[in-house]
XYZ file of C-alpha atoms in Angstrom:
661
model
C 3.263 -3.986 -2.184
C 5.313 -0.769 -3.278
C 8.479 -0.943 -2.783
C 8.489 1.792 0.301
C 5.854 -0.300 1.655
C 8.923 -3.133 2.646
C 10.990 -2.862 5.789
C 14.427 -4.726 6.160
C 15.167 -7.275 8.852
C 18.788 -9.169 8.586
C 21.655 -10.674 10.673
C 24.296 -9.524 8.663
C 24.916 -12.321 6.399
C 21.478 -11.764 4.610
C 18.187 -9.997 4.800
C 14.391 -10.200 4.333
C 11.766 -7.713 2.794
C 8.719 -7.807 5.026
C 5.592 -5.699 3.383
C 3.094 -3.747 5.126
C 0.777 -6.831 4.529
C 2.757 -9.132 6.609
C 4.499 -11.211 3.888
C 8.103 -11.673 3.577
C 8.781 -11.374 -0.163
C 12.252 -11.573 -0.510
C 14.950 -13.379 0.991
C 17.927 -15.201 0.142
C 19.776 -17.811 2.025
C 22.386 -18.284 3.270
C 23.572 -14.949 2.328
C 22.741 -11.591 0.159
C 24.038 -13.212 -3.069
C 22.472 -16.893 -2.746
C 19.429 -18.052 -4.587
C 15.968 -17.047 -2.766
C 13.710 -18.777 -0.928
C 10.938 -16.137 -1.121
C 10.935 -14.590 -4.418
C 7.239 -13.037 -4.673
C 8.916 -9.521 -4.997
C 10.202 -10.291 -8.242
C 7.768 -13.238 -9.214
C 4.510 -12.887 -7.333
C 3.118 -14.976 -4.958
C 3.885 -18.181 -6.241
C 7.779 -17.553 -6.339
C 7.829 -18.081 -2.425
C 6.438 -15.842 0.533
C 5.622 -15.954 3.969
C 2.304 -14.408 5.298
C 1.260 -13.538 8.783
C -1.276 -11.398 9.663
C -4.908 -10.731 11.022
C -7.187 -12.490 8.611
C -8.726 -10.409 6.223
C -6.684 -7.755 7.114
C -4.678 -5.374 4.493
C -1.938 -3.347 5.451
C -0.430 -2.964 9.164
C -1.898 0.249 10.733
C 1.404 1.220 11.765
C 5.048 0.005 11.746
C 8.230 1.186 13.773
C 11.907 -0.603 14.528
C 12.336 -1.033 18.454
C 14.767 1.678 19.642
C 18.560 1.295 18.477
C 17.455 -2.094 16.658
C 16.476 -3.743 13.485
C 13.664 -5.792 15.131
C 10.572 -4.634 13.333
C 6.871 -4.260 14.788
C 3.950 -4.175 12.600
C 0.728 -3.360 14.540
C -3.084 -4.110 13.390
C -6.074 -2.824 14.562
C -9.106 -4.625 13.690
C -12.577 -5.021 14.594
C -12.112 -7.390 17.405
C -8.885 -5.911 18.705
C -5.165 -5.338 18.051
C -2.141 -7.493 17.166
C 1.461 -6.974 17.042
C 3.913 -9.017 14.999
C 7.368 -8.912 15.970
C 10.153 -10.077 13.777
C 13.978 -10.230 13.123
C 16.806 -12.299 11.932
C 19.084 -13.129 14.980
C 22.605 -12.466 14.375
C 23.984 -16.040 12.987
C 24.597 -18.852 15.092
C 24.649 -22.371 13.463
C 22.535 -21.592 10.894
C 20.292 -18.671 10.160
C 16.502 -17.946 11.535
C 13.769 -15.852 10.791
C 11.916 -15.395 14.116
C 8.128 -13.689 14.216
C 6.318 -13.437 17.503
C 2.659 -12.490 17.419
C 1.388 -10.654 20.265
C -2.024 -10.244 21.540
C -2.592 -5.955 22.709
C -6.198 -5.842 22.859
C -9.044 -8.215 22.265
C -8.813 -11.391 20.493
C -8.046 -11.171 16.697
C -8.020 -14.509 14.580
C -4.445 -14.673 12.558
C -3.609 -16.472 9.374
C -0.069 -17.837 8.198
C 0.475 -19.126 4.820
C 4.269 -20.337 4.188
C 5.219 -20.991 0.393
C 9.169 -21.962 0.087
C 10.203 -22.075 -3.197
C 13.961 -22.352 -3.692
C 16.472 -21.118 -6.325
C 14.556 -18.026 -7.243
C 11.054 -19.785 -7.494
C 12.146 -22.514 -9.399
C 12.381 -25.328 -6.609
C 9.085 -26.597 -5.198
C 10.254 -28.478 -2.140
C 8.666 -31.680 -0.790
C 7.077 -30.988 2.307
C 6.766 -33.075 5.379
C 4.056 -32.788 8.262
C 4.295 -34.708 10.850
C 2.400 -34.461 14.523
C 2.501 -30.671 13.585
C 6.062 -30.399 12.418
C 7.335 -29.227 9.241
C 10.300 -29.675 7.214
C 10.697 -28.558 3.424
C 13.563 -30.173 1.163
C 14.581 -29.407 -2.330
C 18.155 -30.059 -3.587
C 20.578 -28.706 -1.395
C 18.173 -26.452 0.445
C 16.348 -27.734 3.790
C 14.049 -25.909 6.104
C 12.264 -26.186 9.392
C 9.327 -24.349 10.933
C 8.758 -24.613 14.402
C 5.309 -23.158 16.376
C 2.781 -24.581 18.443
C 0.027 -23.475 16.388
C -1.294 -26.521 13.977
C 0.051 -26.580 10.859
C -1.945 -27.767 7.761
C -0.445 -29.002 4.217
C -2.248 -27.470 1.083
C -0.728 -30.103 -1.230
C -2.647 -28.393 -3.920
C -0.736 -25.654 -3.956
C 2.566 -26.958 -1.979
C 2.369 -24.854 0.838
C 1.704 -24.639 4.581
C -1.045 -22.607 6.461
C -2.469 -22.196 9.806
C -5.218 -20.267 11.594
C -5.169 -19.401 15.070
C -6.679 -16.786 17.579
C -4.498 -14.557 19.830
C -5.587 -12.613 22.666
C -4.406 -9.836 24.764
C -0.891 -10.650 26.361
C -0.719 -13.831 24.554
C 2.465 -14.729 22.367
C 2.592 -17.107 19.539
C 5.766 -17.489 18.287
C 6.867 -19.012 14.639
C 10.771 -19.694 13.973
C 12.064 -20.565 10.292
C 15.395 -22.164 10.128
C 17.553 -23.183 6.862
C 20.496 -25.474 6.489
C 22.140 -27.339 3.517
C 19.975 -30.556 3.106
C 22.596 -32.907 3.641
C 23.420 -31.621 7.338
C 21.400 -32.616 10.594
C 18.505 -30.098 11.395
C 19.884 -27.385 13.882
C 18.365 -27.189 17.145
C 15.182 -24.918 17.481
C 15.873 -21.406 18.535
C 14.339 -20.325 21.803
C 12.330 -17.211 19.855
C 12.070 -15.251 23.332
C 15.656 -15.591 24.167
C 16.783 -14.946 20.555
C 14.762 -11.601 20.783
C 16.497 -10.660 24.270
C 19.848 -11.576 22.769
C 19.260 -9.669 19.562
C 17.718 -6.596 21.355
C 20.865 -6.432 23.447
C 23.471 -6.602 20.537
C 21.780 -4.318 18.406
C 21.397 -1.548 20.976
C 24.758 -2.303 22.313
C 26.112 -1.705 18.556
C 23.847 1.663 18.486
C 25.207 2.952 21.393
C 28.718 3.101 19.948
C 27.468 5.898 17.346
C 29.313 9.228 18.107
C 27.303 11.376 15.826
C 25.519 14.406 17.552
C 23.767 16.958 15.548
C 21.715 17.434 12.308
C 18.703 15.023 12.082
C 20.272 12.617 14.709
C 17.612 10.051 14.370
C 17.876 9.926 10.490
C 21.600 9.196 10.776
C 21.327 6.810 13.514
C 18.873 4.941 11.366
C 20.771 4.907 8.178
C 23.644 3.621 9.930
C 21.712 0.481 11.305
C 20.787 0.118 7.628
C 24.256 0.045 6.761
C 24.999 -2.172 9.137
C 22.579 -4.834 7.911
C 24.432 -4.374 4.571
C 27.505 -5.422 5.929
C 28.534 -9.191 4.954
C 29.808 -9.988 8.892
C 32.428 -12.667 7.960
C 34.256 -10.367 5.395
C 33.151 -6.792 6.059
C 31.964 -6.393 2.487
C 28.995 -3.873 2.166
C 26.242 -4.804 -0.505
C 24.784 -2.095 -2.465
C 21.253 -3.462 -1.813
C 19.980 -6.806 -0.739
C 17.821 -7.109 -3.507
C 18.218 -7.423 -7.604
C 16.183 -6.136 -10.532
C 13.569 -3.317 -8.583
C 13.465 -1.168 -11.612
C 14.553 2.062 -12.101
C 11.748 2.304 -14.162
C 8.691 0.795 -13.740
C 8.188 -1.749 -16.649
C 11.189 -1.343 -18.080
C 14.619 -3.333 -18.552
C 16.585 -0.847 -16.467
C 16.601 -3.568 -13.583
C 19.888 -4.813 -12.089
C 21.381 -7.096 -9.707
C 22.902 -5.085 -6.499
C 23.404 -7.613 -4.341
C 27.471 -7.036 -4.562
C 30.058 -5.087 -3.253
C 31.031 -2.171 -5.651
C 34.781 -0.371 -5.074
C 33.228 2.891 -5.748
C 30.991 2.772 -2.623
C 34.604 2.219 -0.557
C 35.354 6.107 0.178
C 31.497 7.087 0.621
C 31.101 4.392 2.838
C 34.092 5.070 5.088
C 33.430 8.735 5.487
C 29.643 7.444 6.997
C 31.459 4.989 9.431
C 34.052 6.646 10.364
C 32.103 9.944 11.204
C 30.284 8.116 13.235
C 32.532 6.333 15.333
C 32.415 2.830 13.884
C 35.954 2.540 13.162
C 36.201 -1.339 13.529
C 33.560 -1.567 10.351
C 35.525 1.124 8.548
C 38.810 -1.265 8.864
C 37.203 -4.190 7.993
C 35.783 -2.368 4.805
C 39.035 -1.186 3.795
C 40.701 -4.712 4.428
C 37.917 -6.447 2.267
C 38.769 -3.703 -0.325
C 42.710 -4.581 -0.014
C 41.695 -8.387 -0.378
C 39.558 -8.055 -3.349
C 41.945 -5.777 -5.516
C 44.756 -7.796 -4.958
C 46.315 -9.181 -7.860
C 47.239 -7.354 -11.420
C 45.985 -4.043 -11.412
C 44.712 -4.664 -15.219
C 42.250 -7.225 -13.612
C 40.854 -4.762 -11.232
C 36.923 -5.256 -11.463
C 34.073 -2.975 -10.499
C 32.403 -5.276 -8.123
C 33.120 -8.291 -6.340
C 30.881 -10.533 -4.342
C 30.850 -10.387 -0.781
C 33.936 -12.767 -0.356
C 35.945 -11.227 -2.790
C 34.970 -13.444 -5.758
C 35.460 -12.072 -9.373
C 33.167 -14.286 -11.209
C 29.641 -12.848 -11.276
C 28.122 -13.974 -14.692
C 24.779 -12.601 -15.676
C 21.895 -14.527 -16.159
C 17.933 -14.195 -16.272
C 15.770 -16.427 -14.892
C 12.739 -16.690 -17.446
C 10.163 -17.795 -15.338
C 10.219 -14.739 -13.081
C 7.461 -11.928 -13.872
C 9.464 -9.024 -12.387
C 8.642 -6.312 -10.525
C 5.270 -5.204 -11.571
C 6.323 -6.683 -15.179
C 9.507 -5.388 -15.295
C 11.803 -7.836 -17.073
C 14.100 -9.052 -17.293
C 14.984 -10.070 -13.700
C 18.731 -10.335 -13.859
C 20.794 -12.766 -11.585
C 24.723 -11.514 -11.590
C 25.867 -8.370 -13.023
C 27.558 -8.246 -16.383
C 29.388 -4.865 -15.219
C 31.938 -6.928 -13.222
C 33.738 -7.417 -16.920
C 33.718 -3.683 -18.130
C 36.575 -1.307 -17.917
C 35.805 1.477 -15.769
C 38.549 3.871 -15.241
C 37.167 5.570 -11.987
C 37.597 2.917 -9.742
C 41.456 3.164 -9.769
C 40.900 6.790 -8.083
C 37.841 5.424 -6.068
C 40.208 3.030 -4.856
C 43.143 4.945 -4.310
C 41.301 7.843 -2.743
C 39.557 5.572 -0.317
C 43.134 4.188 0.936
C 44.354 7.954 1.187
C 41.297 8.612 3.678
C 42.176 5.964 5.809
C 45.768 7.031 6.353
C 44.457 10.457 6.649
C 41.995 8.928 9.078
C 44.873 7.210 11.630
C 44.248 4.076 10.492
C 47.191 1.987 10.462
C 49.363 2.272 6.975
C 49.062 -0.607 5.040
C 52.767 -0.694 4.141
C 52.336 -4.137 2.591
C 49.847 -2.909 0.280
C 51.805 -0.117 -1.181
C 53.454 -2.087 -3.998
C 49.797 -2.954 -4.958
C 48.996 0.481 -5.153
C 52.045 1.728 -6.783
C 51.158 -1.099 -9.495
C 47.460 0.461 -10.026
C 49.080 3.760 -10.531
C 51.599 2.406 -13.028
C 48.669 0.745 -15.031
C 46.645 4.052 -14.803
C 49.595 5.861 -16.377
C 49.043 3.926 -19.722
C 45.457 3.408 -19.171
C 43.840 6.921 -18.423
C 43.499 8.086 -21.936
C 41.254 5.149 -23.108
C 37.261 5.521 -23.297
C 35.598 3.551 -20.762
C 32.060 2.474 -19.250
C 31.862 5.741 -16.696
C 30.636 5.152 -13.229
C 26.960 4.699 -14.319
C 28.133 1.316 -16.118
C 27.185 2.332 -19.487
C 25.923 -0.330 -21.772
C 26.733 1.826 -24.875
C 29.745 2.622 -26.326
C 32.641 3.446 -24.155
C 33.450 7.429 -24.094
C 35.599 9.723 -22.204
C 34.043 10.408 -19.351
C 34.902 13.742 -17.433
C 34.295 11.928 -14.106
C 36.272 9.075 -15.282
C 39.097 11.363 -16.074
C 38.646 13.331 -12.802
C 39.379 10.375 -10.522
C 42.315 9.341 -12.585
C 43.556 13.104 -11.687
C 42.310 11.808 -7.874
C 44.523 8.610 -8.097
C 47.612 10.884 -9.088
C 47.240 13.215 -6.430
C 46.426 10.984 -3.926
C 49.513 8.894 -4.486
C 51.623 12.216 -4.200
C 49.946 12.931 -1.196
C 51.231 9.282 0.360
C 54.903 10.109 -0.222
C 54.504 13.807 0.767
C 52.886 13.438 3.938
C 53.229 9.810 5.014
C 56.943 9.135 3.759
C 55.813 6.237 1.511
C 58.249 5.635 -1.524
C 56.919 6.556 -4.999
C 57.983 8.646 -8.209
C 56.297 11.767 -7.137
C 57.753 14.087 -9.889
C 56.355 11.740 -12.605
C 52.867 11.615 -10.612
C 52.970 15.318 -10.452
C 53.435 15.691 -14.591
C 50.726 13.421 -15.205
C 48.308 15.087 -12.607
C 49.021 18.283 -14.318
C 48.623 16.849 -17.782
C 45.104 14.876 -16.667
C 44.003 18.202 -15.345
C 44.644 20.387 -18.437
C 43.323 17.642 -20.402
C 39.932 17.690 -18.840
C 39.899 21.654 -18.688
C 40.523 21.845 -22.139
C 38.425 18.587 -23.651
C 35.844 18.613 -21.106
C 34.766 21.974 -20.145
C 32.325 24.121 -22.208
C 33.328 27.472 -21.991
C 30.358 29.095 -23.588
C 27.819 27.575 -21.167
C 30.571 27.808 -18.234
C 29.802 24.156 -17.300
C 31.750 20.535 -17.559
C 30.107 18.163 -19.687
C 29.063 14.396 -19.305
C 31.939 13.187 -21.616
C 34.617 14.973 -24.539
C 32.604 16.264 -27.091
C 28.995 15.747 -25.397
C 26.621 18.509 -24.830
C 25.067 16.537 -21.856
C 25.289 17.093 -18.270
C 26.218 14.403 -15.455
C 25.030 14.639 -11.672
C 28.687 12.970 -10.942
C 30.312 16.381 -11.983
C 28.801 17.698 -8.585
C 31.718 15.973 -6.740
C 34.530 18.145 -8.615
C 34.913 20.098 -5.582
C 34.434 17.500 -2.999
C 36.843 15.381 -4.752
C 39.574 18.629 -4.995
C 39.871 18.862 -8.318
C 38.903 22.849 -8.438
C 38.274 24.445 -5.616
C 34.518 25.111 -4.091
C 34.993 29.393 -5.413
C 36.189 28.603 -8.844
C 33.312 29.753 -10.946
C 33.563 26.790 -13.129
C 32.361 24.950 -10.097
C 29.309 27.148 -9.536
C 28.629 27.192 -13.523
C 28.506 23.282 -12.921
C 26.366 23.537 -10.443
C 24.175 25.787 -11.649
C 23.827 23.685 -15.406
C 22.993 20.641 -13.369
C 20.143 22.404 -11.436
C 18.986 23.599 -15.206
C 19.276 20.627 -16.866
C 19.134 17.466 -14.708
C 16.574 18.606 -11.812
C 13.178 17.109 -11.937
C 10.549 18.419 -9.195
C 13.813 19.315 -6.936
C 15.677 16.367 -7.445
C 18.567 15.159 -9.670
C 18.656 12.856 -12.440
C 22.030 11.231 -13.155
C 22.099 12.348 -16.777
C 19.848 12.445 -19.455
C 19.523 8.340 -20.725
C 17.940 9.292 -23.941
C 20.270 12.375 -24.970
C 22.911 11.141 -27.410
C 22.004 7.313 -26.499
C 24.329 7.722 -23.901
C 23.926 4.189 -21.956
C 22.680 1.943 -25.067
C 19.449 1.230 -23.317
C 15.640 2.079 -23.917
C 13.879 4.353 -21.867
C 14.796 6.829 -19.200
C 14.773 6.280 -15.000
C 13.392 8.042 -12.027
C 15.756 10.652 -10.245
C 19.130 9.139 -8.310
C 18.605 10.019 -4.616
C 22.478 9.887 -4.068
C 22.869 12.414 -6.779
C 20.328 14.771 -5.067
C 22.215 14.563 -1.885
C 25.490 15.324 -3.725
C 23.488 18.440 -4.894
C 23.176 19.146 -1.401
C 26.737 18.878 -0.768
C 27.947 21.210 -3.260
C 25.484 23.843 -2.722
C 26.828 23.865 1.100
C 30.355 23.911 -0.111
C 29.651 27.122 -2.713
C 28.090 28.966 0.528
C 24.372 28.044 -0.415
C 23.801 26.424 2.869
C 19.889 27.336 3.101
C 19.253 25.903 -0.092
C 21.166 22.597 0.760
C 19.154 22.067 4.270
C 16.030 22.656 2.158
C 17.045 19.983 -0.025
C 18.136 17.781 2.519
C 15.032 17.957 4.425
C 13.173 17.342 1.169
C 14.945 14.156 0.599
C 14.590 13.046 3.959
C 11.018 13.295 3.332
C 11.065 10.717 0.824
C 11.665 7.882 3.345
C 9.686 5.385 4.378
C 7.746 5.050 7.585
C 10.705 2.880 8.892
C 13.546 5.328 7.665
C 14.356 3.526 4.535
C 15.194 4.585 1.111
C 15.333 3.221 -2.192
C 18.071 3.920 -5.305
C 15.690 6.464 -6.984
C 12.435 8.538 -6.766
C 9.834 8.402 -9.492
C 8.436 12.117 -9.177
C 5.393 11.568 -11.547
C 4.231 8.748 -9.832
C 5.591 9.554 -5.932
C 7.003 6.356 -5.469
C 10.459 4.912 -4.637
C 11.929 2.874 -7.641
C 15.318 0.713 -8.041
C 16.919 -1.430 -5.623
C 16.045 -1.310 -1.768
C 17.140 -0.185 0.649
C 20.062 1.456 -1.139
C 23.107 1.802 0.548
C 24.462 4.764 -1.523
C 21.338 6.472 -0.484
C 21.795 5.700 3.299
C 25.433 6.628 3.318
C 24.391 9.963 1.709
C 22.313 10.809 4.394
C 24.961 10.278 7.034
C 27.505 12.282 5.244
C 25.039 15.119 4.546
C 23.744 15.331 7.596
C 27.645 15.537 9.293
C 28.598 18.298 6.775
C 25.538 20.208 7.291
C 26.226 19.879 11.165
C 29.655 20.681 10.736
C 29.180 23.966 8.921
C 31.297 22.034 5.964
C 30.872 18.760 3.862
C 32.093 16.085 6.189
C 34.881 14.667 4.754
C 34.985 17.204 2.034
C 37.080 18.860 3.837
C 39.199 15.757 4.987
C 39.285 14.845 1.151
C 39.029 18.489 -0.818
C 40.622 21.133 1.283
C 43.941 19.618 1.178
C 43.815 19.394 -2.174
C 42.015 22.681 -3.444
C 44.993 24.899 -3.281
C 47.132 22.839 -5.639
C 44.362 22.182 -8.006
C 43.385 26.088 -8.159
C 45.122 26.554 -11.406
C 44.101 25.146 -14.724
C 46.963 22.868 -14.370
C 46.692 21.773 -11.340
C 50.382 22.191 -10.494
C 50.844 24.721 -7.351
C 53.550 24.353 -5.174
C 54.516 20.648 -4.258
C 54.145 21.075 -0.515
C 53.752 19.066 2.430
C 56.380 18.312 5.004
C 57.759 14.287 4.664
C 55.498 13.718 7.972
C 55.353 9.817 8.723
C 52.095 8.399 10.564
C 53.193 7.487 14.000
C 52.125 3.707 13.503
C 54.135 1.073 15.301
C 55.147 -1.633 12.704
C 53.084 -4.215 14.631
C 50.030 -2.518 13.818
C 50.587 -2.134 9.876
C 49.678 -5.471 8.906
C 47.473 -5.325 5.336
C 45.624 -7.901 4.083
C 45.078 -9.236 7.322
C 42.765 -12.106 8.448
C 42.187 -9.878 11.427
C 39.266 -8.333 9.315
C 37.231 -11.141 9.382
C 34.575 -10.663 11.933
C 35.766 -7.491 13.222
C 32.432 -5.795 11.829
C 30.609 -8.418 13.331
C 28.342 -8.501 16.339
C 28.829 -11.110 19.060
C 27.684 -14.215 18.269
C 25.015 -15.470 20.335
C 26.024 -18.689 22.250
C 24.454 -21.872 21.641
C 23.207 -22.442 25.362
C 19.887 -23.753 26.916
C 18.780 -20.234 27.079
C 18.783 -19.423 23.431
C 18.765 -22.953 21.711
C 16.357 -25.931 23.105
C 17.829 -28.610 23.984
C 15.403 -31.426 22.112
C 12.930 -31.415 19.329
C 10.235 -32.005 21.480
C 10.793 -28.507 23.270
C 9.982 -26.563 19.753
C 6.301 -27.032 21.081
C 5.928 -24.571 23.958
C 2.367 -23.137 24.844
C 0.672 -20.232 23.808
C 1.502 -17.609 26.539
């Protein structure tokens, strides 16, 4: 399957990718960053998959999500009739479940089922037990059970389980796969029809909270559901993507594990969630952020696990062949150990945005923020690996320096407008110094553009964020010059590259990559800010046209092969859909005004000092509402748990064999 041939189902703890051919080719249990039980996506069919489709059929004729939900419906039109497969992961109860229900639509259709479980990224072949039609698999710490009325057949040679059956109009045949740690008792089988009703109700209730009305409402709502599916419900952390090692260029080694939470995604994600009215999810994300970064500022990491853990060692399961031969497959991410200067600015910018949006002020966390700023005062002049996590020589990346400026600017804003205590005069001097340094060493006057790093002739799409961050106002000629330079030098077939990888060997990796979709949305935002709204709207329409049939986007797009590439679905891409659509609807960039407008006046000069401005206004918040690092975030973004009652779980194992309906 092409990357865009997959759809997503999930339970806000983990997620599965379902191909157009009816095969689940990727699923990690019990959470996003756990080892997989299906890894065909990056290792071929023998690495684990679960196929359920008409016999002899190829791709589904059509697919869709039920309105307002993440319940996938795939329909096949066959010679003998038509059949629909409804699949979903119910919100987590005592164990994770994958439910697949075959529905006869017309005529009679012969179906096939093939289940090949391979735990630990395809390495562990389980011991299978088939007892009077029941199925169980055990290997090490993993156990799984398949419950269905269909007769299951063991295939000892291939260590898999198969089934053949026929479904007629109006009949339903359910399959429920349940996982649990092998040393715990088997969970009671889920009632598939009750679980379907529960899941549909919960998703529609959540979707009904969306406040967004405007430009491309359907696309925005679909992206918000995707983002919801990527939030780890117990903590509020959002993974960058549910996959690992989907390549940035087919056949290359530019393959990374994205099943973790990046700090720099925080402010963009907050904008998207809050603009649509999802304040509970935004608060949970902020509080995950505060818990994760707690500690010594020098130990701040780029990314963390969904629980906020720091150790994310990178290794490669050599037995996996990679997606279309793209190796190595990577588990973990070594970027966690890099020094990336921009994350200090990203974190402080996120917390400032939260204060501006009337979230309760996190007074207890202010000491932590001051500690981060104190560390940054002595570290901002260091070279770093940049926001693209270069594995080459550290450099003085311009975007990183601008985010150091952002850190100082937002801390000053907290003192001036929220009455928080801090050495604002010292931070003003630092802000002016960083601004002068960037404009002197990171700007090419001859070409009228900022550059990727000090002394470079190359460009970086992150420079498009300059007006959004308030470093310079949109009307500054250097902003327009930089946007035009990016259009000349980084645009391929209408979409934006992050940078030119082979220019000056900036990232230390071989080969190149596709166009980066989030950067293409940033170009639309920047064009809108400088008044070129028609161009911005046209680019946005082209980007929406890259989504697959169920509205999903990967990280990148290969303009030569006309295919999505990179990890999928990518949170950054879907956050960008929400933010850019909101921007175009409002006639200005959403969140851009909340971040940039308040700062552009004082950053208009080269030194960016401007008048100190700002009344010392304290946010009206009762002390009882100002708990930071609060355990209340746990479960805030979670859908209501389904109760284990007779309506949603069968009371006995004997009842897992209902007749075909």
